[in-house]
Structure formats: C-alpha cells, structure tokens
Short mmCIF file of C-alpha atoms in Angstrom, two decimals:
data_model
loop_
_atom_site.label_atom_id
_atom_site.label_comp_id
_atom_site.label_asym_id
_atom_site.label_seq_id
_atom_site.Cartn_x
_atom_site.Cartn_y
_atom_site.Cartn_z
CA UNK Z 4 0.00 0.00 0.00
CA UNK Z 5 3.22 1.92 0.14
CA UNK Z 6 4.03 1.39 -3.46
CA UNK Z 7 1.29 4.13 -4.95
CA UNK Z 8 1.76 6.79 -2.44
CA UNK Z 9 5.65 6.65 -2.81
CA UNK Z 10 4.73 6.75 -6.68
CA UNK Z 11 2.73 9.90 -6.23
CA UNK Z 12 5.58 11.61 -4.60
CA UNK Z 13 8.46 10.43 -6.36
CA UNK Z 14 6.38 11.57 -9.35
CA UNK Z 15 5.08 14.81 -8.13
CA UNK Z 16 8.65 16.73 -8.85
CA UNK Z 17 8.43 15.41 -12.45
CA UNK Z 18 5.13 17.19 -12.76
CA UNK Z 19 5.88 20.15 -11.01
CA UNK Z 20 9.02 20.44 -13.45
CA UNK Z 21 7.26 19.83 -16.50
CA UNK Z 22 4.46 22.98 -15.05
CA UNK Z 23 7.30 25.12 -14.22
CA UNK Z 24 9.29 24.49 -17.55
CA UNK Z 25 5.86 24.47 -20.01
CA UNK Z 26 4.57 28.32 -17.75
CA UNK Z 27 8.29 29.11 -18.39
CA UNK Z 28 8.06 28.59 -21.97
CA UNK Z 29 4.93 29.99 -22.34
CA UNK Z 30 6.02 33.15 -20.48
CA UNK Z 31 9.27 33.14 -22.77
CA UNK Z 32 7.39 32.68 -25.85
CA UNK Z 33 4.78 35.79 -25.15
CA UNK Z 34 8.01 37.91 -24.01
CA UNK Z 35 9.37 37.39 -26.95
CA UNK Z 36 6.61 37.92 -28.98
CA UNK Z 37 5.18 41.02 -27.33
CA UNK Z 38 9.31 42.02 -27.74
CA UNK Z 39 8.60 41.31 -31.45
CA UNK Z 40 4.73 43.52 -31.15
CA UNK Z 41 6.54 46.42 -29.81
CA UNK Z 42 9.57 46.40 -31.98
CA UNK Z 43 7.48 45.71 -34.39
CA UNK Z 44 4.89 48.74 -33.11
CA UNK Z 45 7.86 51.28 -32.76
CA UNK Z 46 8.89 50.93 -36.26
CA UNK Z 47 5.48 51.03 -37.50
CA UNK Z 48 5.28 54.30 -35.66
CA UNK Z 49 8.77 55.97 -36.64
CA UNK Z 50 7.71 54.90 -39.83
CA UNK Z 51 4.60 57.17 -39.73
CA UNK Z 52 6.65 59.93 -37.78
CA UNK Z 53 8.73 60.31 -40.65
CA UNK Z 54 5.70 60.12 -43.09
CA UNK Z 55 3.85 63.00 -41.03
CA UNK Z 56 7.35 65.14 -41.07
CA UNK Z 57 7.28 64.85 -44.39
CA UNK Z 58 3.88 65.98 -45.37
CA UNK Z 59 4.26 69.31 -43.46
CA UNK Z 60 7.51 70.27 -44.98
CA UNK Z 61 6.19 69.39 -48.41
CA UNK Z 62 2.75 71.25 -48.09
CA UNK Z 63 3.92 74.07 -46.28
CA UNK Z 64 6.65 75.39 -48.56
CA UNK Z 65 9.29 74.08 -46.51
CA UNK Z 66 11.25 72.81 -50.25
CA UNK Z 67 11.66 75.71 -52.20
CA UNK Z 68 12.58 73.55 -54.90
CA UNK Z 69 8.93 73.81 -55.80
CA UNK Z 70 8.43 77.05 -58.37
CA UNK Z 71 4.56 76.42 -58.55
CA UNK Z 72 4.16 77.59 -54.58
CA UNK Z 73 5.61 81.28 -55.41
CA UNK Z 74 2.50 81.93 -56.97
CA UNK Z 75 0.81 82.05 -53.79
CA UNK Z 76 2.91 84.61 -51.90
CA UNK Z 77 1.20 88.26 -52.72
CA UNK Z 78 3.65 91.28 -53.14
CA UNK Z 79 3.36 94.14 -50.63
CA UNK Z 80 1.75 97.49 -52.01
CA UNK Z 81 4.91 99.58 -52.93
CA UNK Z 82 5.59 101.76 -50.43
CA UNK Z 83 7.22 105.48 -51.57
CA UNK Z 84 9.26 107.54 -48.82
CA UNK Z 85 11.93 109.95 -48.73
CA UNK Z 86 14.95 109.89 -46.49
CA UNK Z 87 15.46 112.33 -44.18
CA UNK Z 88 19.10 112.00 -43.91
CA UNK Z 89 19.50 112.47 -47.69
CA UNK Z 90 16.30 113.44 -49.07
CA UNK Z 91 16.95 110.48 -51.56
CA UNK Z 92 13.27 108.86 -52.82
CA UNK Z 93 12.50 105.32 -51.95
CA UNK Z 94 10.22 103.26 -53.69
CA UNK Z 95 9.87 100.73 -51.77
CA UNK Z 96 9.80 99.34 -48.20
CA UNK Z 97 12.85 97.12 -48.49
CA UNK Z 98 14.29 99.44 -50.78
CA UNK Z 99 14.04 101.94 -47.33
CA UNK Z 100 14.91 98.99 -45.01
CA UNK Z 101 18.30 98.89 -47.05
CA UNK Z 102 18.91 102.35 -47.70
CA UNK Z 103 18.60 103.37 -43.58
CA UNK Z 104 20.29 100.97 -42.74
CA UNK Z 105 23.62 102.19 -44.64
CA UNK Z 106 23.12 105.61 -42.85
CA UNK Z 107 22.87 104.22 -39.64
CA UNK Z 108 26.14 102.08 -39.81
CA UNK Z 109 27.20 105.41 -40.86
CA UNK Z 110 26.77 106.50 -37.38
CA UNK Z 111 23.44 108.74 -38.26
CA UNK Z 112 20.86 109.32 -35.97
CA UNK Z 113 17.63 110.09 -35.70
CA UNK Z 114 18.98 113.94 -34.65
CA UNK Z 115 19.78 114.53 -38.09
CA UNK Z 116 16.70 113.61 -39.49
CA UNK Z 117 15.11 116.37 -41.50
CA UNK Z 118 11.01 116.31 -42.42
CA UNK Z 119 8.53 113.51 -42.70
CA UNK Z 120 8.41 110.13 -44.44
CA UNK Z 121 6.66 111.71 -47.37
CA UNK Z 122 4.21 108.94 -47.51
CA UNK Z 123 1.15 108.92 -49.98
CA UNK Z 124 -1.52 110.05 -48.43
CA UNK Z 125 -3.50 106.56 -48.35
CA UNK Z 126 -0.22 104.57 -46.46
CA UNK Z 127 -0.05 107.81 -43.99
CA UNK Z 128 -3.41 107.18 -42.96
CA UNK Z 129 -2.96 103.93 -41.87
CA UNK Z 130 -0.04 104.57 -39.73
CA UNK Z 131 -0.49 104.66 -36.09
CA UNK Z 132 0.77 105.22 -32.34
CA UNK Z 133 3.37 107.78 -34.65
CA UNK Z 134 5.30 110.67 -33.97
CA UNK Z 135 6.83 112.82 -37.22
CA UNK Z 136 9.94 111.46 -37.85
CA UNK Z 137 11.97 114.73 -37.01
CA UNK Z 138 10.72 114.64 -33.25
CA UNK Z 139 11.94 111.55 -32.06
CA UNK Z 140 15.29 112.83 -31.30
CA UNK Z 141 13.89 115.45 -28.77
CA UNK Z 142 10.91 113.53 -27.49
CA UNK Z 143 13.37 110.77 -26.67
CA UNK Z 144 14.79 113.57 -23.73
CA UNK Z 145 11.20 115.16 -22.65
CA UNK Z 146 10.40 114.14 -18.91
CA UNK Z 147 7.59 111.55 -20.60
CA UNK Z 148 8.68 110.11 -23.88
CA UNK Z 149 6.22 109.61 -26.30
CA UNK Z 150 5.48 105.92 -26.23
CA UNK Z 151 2.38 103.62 -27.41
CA UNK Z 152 3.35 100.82 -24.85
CA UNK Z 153 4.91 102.47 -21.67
CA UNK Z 154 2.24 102.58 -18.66
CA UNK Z 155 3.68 106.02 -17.54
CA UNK Z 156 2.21 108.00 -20.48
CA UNK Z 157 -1.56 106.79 -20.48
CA UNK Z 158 -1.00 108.47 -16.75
CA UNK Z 159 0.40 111.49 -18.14
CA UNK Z 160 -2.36 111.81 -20.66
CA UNK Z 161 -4.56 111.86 -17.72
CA UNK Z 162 -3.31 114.20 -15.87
CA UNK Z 163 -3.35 116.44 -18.97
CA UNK Z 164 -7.10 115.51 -19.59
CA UNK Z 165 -7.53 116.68 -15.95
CA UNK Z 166 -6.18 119.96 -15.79
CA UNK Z 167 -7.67 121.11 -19.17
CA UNK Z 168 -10.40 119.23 -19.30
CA UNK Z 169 -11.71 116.44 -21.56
CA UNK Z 170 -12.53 117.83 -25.65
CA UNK Z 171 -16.35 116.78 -26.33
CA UNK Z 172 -17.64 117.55 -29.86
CA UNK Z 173 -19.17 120.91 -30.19
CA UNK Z 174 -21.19 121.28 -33.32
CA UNK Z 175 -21.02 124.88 -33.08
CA UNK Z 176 -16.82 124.90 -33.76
CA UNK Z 177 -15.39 122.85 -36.37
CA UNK Z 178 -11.83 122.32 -35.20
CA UNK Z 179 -13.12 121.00 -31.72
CA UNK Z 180 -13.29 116.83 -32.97
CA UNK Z 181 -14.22 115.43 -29.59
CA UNK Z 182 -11.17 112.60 -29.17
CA UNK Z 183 -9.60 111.32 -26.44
CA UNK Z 184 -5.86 111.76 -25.60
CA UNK Z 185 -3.94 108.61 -26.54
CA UNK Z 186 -0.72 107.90 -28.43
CA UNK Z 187 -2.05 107.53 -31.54
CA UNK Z 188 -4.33 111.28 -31.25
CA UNK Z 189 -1.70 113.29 -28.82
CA UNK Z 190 -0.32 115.39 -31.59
CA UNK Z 191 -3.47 115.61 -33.46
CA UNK Z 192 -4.52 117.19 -29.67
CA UNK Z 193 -1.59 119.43 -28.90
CA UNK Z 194 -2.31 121.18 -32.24
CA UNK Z 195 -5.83 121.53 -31.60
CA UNK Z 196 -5.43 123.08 -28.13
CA UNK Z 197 -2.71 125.66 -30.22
CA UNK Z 198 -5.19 126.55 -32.92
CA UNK Z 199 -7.74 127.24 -30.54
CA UNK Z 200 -5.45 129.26 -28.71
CA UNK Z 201 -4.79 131.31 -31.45
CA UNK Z 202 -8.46 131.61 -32.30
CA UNK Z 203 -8.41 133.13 -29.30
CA UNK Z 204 -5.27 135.21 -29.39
CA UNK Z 205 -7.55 136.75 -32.84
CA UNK Z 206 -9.86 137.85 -31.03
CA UNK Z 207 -7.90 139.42 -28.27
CA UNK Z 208 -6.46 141.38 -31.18
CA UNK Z 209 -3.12 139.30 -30.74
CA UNK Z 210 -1.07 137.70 -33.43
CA UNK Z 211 0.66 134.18 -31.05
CA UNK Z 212 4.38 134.34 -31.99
CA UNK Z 213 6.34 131.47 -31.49
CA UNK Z 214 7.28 131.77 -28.06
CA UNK Z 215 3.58 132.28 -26.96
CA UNK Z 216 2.65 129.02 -28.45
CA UNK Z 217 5.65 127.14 -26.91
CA UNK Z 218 4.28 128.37 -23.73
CA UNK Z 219 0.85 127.40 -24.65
CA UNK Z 220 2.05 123.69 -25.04
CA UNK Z 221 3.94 123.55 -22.30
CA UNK Z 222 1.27 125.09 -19.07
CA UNK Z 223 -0.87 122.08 -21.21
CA UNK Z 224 1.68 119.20 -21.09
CA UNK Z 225 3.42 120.10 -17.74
CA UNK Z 226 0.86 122.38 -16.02
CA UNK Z 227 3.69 124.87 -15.88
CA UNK Z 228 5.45 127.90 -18.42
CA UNK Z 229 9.08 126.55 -17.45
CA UNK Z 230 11.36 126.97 -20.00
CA UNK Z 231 13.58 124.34 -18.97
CA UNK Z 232 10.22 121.49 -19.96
CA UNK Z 233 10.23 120.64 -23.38
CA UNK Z 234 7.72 119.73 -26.21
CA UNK Z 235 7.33 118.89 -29.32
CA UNK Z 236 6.08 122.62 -30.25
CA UNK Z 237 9.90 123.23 -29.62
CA UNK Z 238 10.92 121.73 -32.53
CA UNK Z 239 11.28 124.22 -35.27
CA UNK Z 240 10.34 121.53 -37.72
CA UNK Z 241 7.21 120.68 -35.85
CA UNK Z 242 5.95 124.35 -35.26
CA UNK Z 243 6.85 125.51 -39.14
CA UNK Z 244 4.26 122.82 -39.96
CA UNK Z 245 1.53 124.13 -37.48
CA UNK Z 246 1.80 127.47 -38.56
CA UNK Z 247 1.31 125.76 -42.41
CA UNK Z 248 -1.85 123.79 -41.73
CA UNK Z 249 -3.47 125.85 -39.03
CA UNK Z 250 -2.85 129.13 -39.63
CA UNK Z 251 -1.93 129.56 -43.22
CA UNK Z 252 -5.85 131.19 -43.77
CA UNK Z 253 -5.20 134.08 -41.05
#
C-alpha cells in the first residue's frame, strides 16, 4: 500500500518540473513575442513619424525647390518715402529697409533727421501710435517720452485731460473733434489746443508768436510755463508745420 503513495511523490517533482518548464516557456514565448509587437509597433510608428514630417515640410513650402508655390505669396503694395538724412526717394519698403540701414552704420541718428516720411496720403493714414519722424530725437529727452506701450504716459495723458479738461464735440466749432488723448491722437490734440489758442489770441487782437505758443504747449503738457520742460512745439520743424496747416488762412 506503500508502493502508490511513494509513486505519487516520487512523481510529483516530475510534474511540477514539467508545469514550471511548459509556464516558463509559455512566459518566454509571449516575451518574446510582445518584444517582437513592440519592436514591431515602434517601427510602425517611426515609420509614420517620418511620413507626417514629411507631409508638413512638403505642403507648407518648406522645399523651395517647388516654383509652382511662389504663386501664392502676394507682393506688398509699394511703399514710396523719402529719407530724411539724404532726401533720396524710396520706392519701396525694403528698398528703405536697405537704404537706412547704410546711414545708420554710418553712425546717423535720428537727430539729423530732417522732415517727414513723405508717404502717400493713403499709407499715412494707416499709420499709427506715430510721432513725425523729425521729433523723435527730442521727445526721446522730454520728462515723458512719447510711447504707445509704456504705462507712464496713459497716466500722463490723464493728468493732462484733468487739468484742461476732456474735448467733447461741439457742433457749433469745427476744429473741436471730440477725441480722447492717446498715443495715436496726442499730436493731433496738442495742435488743436494751439489753434484754438490762437483763435483766441484773434480775437484778443493778438497775433501768437512762437514763443507764446511754446508756452501754450507747455502750461498744457506740464501744467507749468518753465522753460527748462520741453515739447514737441519746440521743434522748429514741428511748429513751421503748425503754422502751415493751421494758420496759413489768417
């Protein structure tokens, strides 16, 4: 009654070795196939990375080995200007692009500047947040430099809104517009507040010289007549012009 029992055992470490080597195979044949799947997987999917790499560079003009893609690139309006270093005409933008640059290797600046851009009249009225090119120099030394982006000059504008007051639109005058002090409208403003000034000056019986409307500009600006304050009615350039378009009728 031995015999069977001491069969069982002596047999049960064959079994046992024959479980452990067949779940070992099996494990070592799905390793090796799901090694195979994800080799397989990863070159499948550099495969497509490369595909999709290629697609963008193709479609998006990336080879400009391709002649018929030019046609879809539009040509900027040409742009006419002058130089103000040179007074050379420029008939185009890159032709300007190249041309200032030269001058300012040259060791120009924008102190030497003399007039505008000379735009046509449909590119000038597109430009914005702008100062004539001739002020920049002495704006760039004023105790608030003209500037579209600096948080100190919105606060500036506002304290010049305060003092003189906010323009509304009276129907009754035709040079009041009714705008509101910003970057883009501050000279527009300044020369308002001077040719109603010397609207007024008229009727007083008083021709403004110069001087009075350098004054003028700067109790507006600074609150103050100090002569040591700056603004752009300083410029010679900038006040020649006023004179031209405000008060060439009187």
């Amino acid at each position: 009654m031995q015999a069977p029992f001491t069969s069982v055992e002596s047999s049960s470490p064959s079994v046992a070795s024959w479980h452990s080597q067949s779940s070992s195979s099996i494990v070592s044949t799905q390793s090796s196939r799901s090694f195979q799947n994800r080799n397989r997987r990863r070159v499948t999917k550099r495969s497509d990375v490369a595909g999709a790499n290629k697609k963008p560079r193709i479609f998006h003009c990336t080879f400009y080995t391709l002649p018929i893609l030019d046609d879809w690139r539009i040509p900027p309006p040409p742009i006419s200007s002058r130089c103000g270093f040179c007074d050379q005409h420029l008939v185009s933008w890159q032709d300007r692009a190249d041309h200032l640059t030269q001058h300012f290797r040259q060791g120009k600046t924008m102190a030497e500047w003399k007039g505008d851009h000379n735009f046509e009249p449909s590119i000038a009225a597109q430009v914005r947040n702008a100062l004539p090119p001739y002020l920049l120099a002495n704006e760039a030394l004023t105790m608030v430099p003209f500037s579209a982006t600096d948080p100190t000059v919105p606060d500036h504008f506002a304290q010049i809104e305060e003092r003189n007051g906010k323009t509304l639109p009276d129907p009754e005058q035709q040079l009041d517009p009714g705008f509101d002090l910003t970057p883009d409208s501050y000279t527009k403003f300044l020369a308002w507040h001077l040719g109603r000034f010397a609207q007024q000056s008229f009727a007083s019986g008083v021709f403004p010289t110069d001087e009075m409307f350098q004054g003028e500009a700067r109790r507006l600006v600074y609150g103050s007549d100090d002569n040591w304050e700056q603004t752009i009615a300083d410029n010679e350039q900038w006040i020649a012009t006023f004179r031209r378009q405000h008060l060439s009728k009187d």
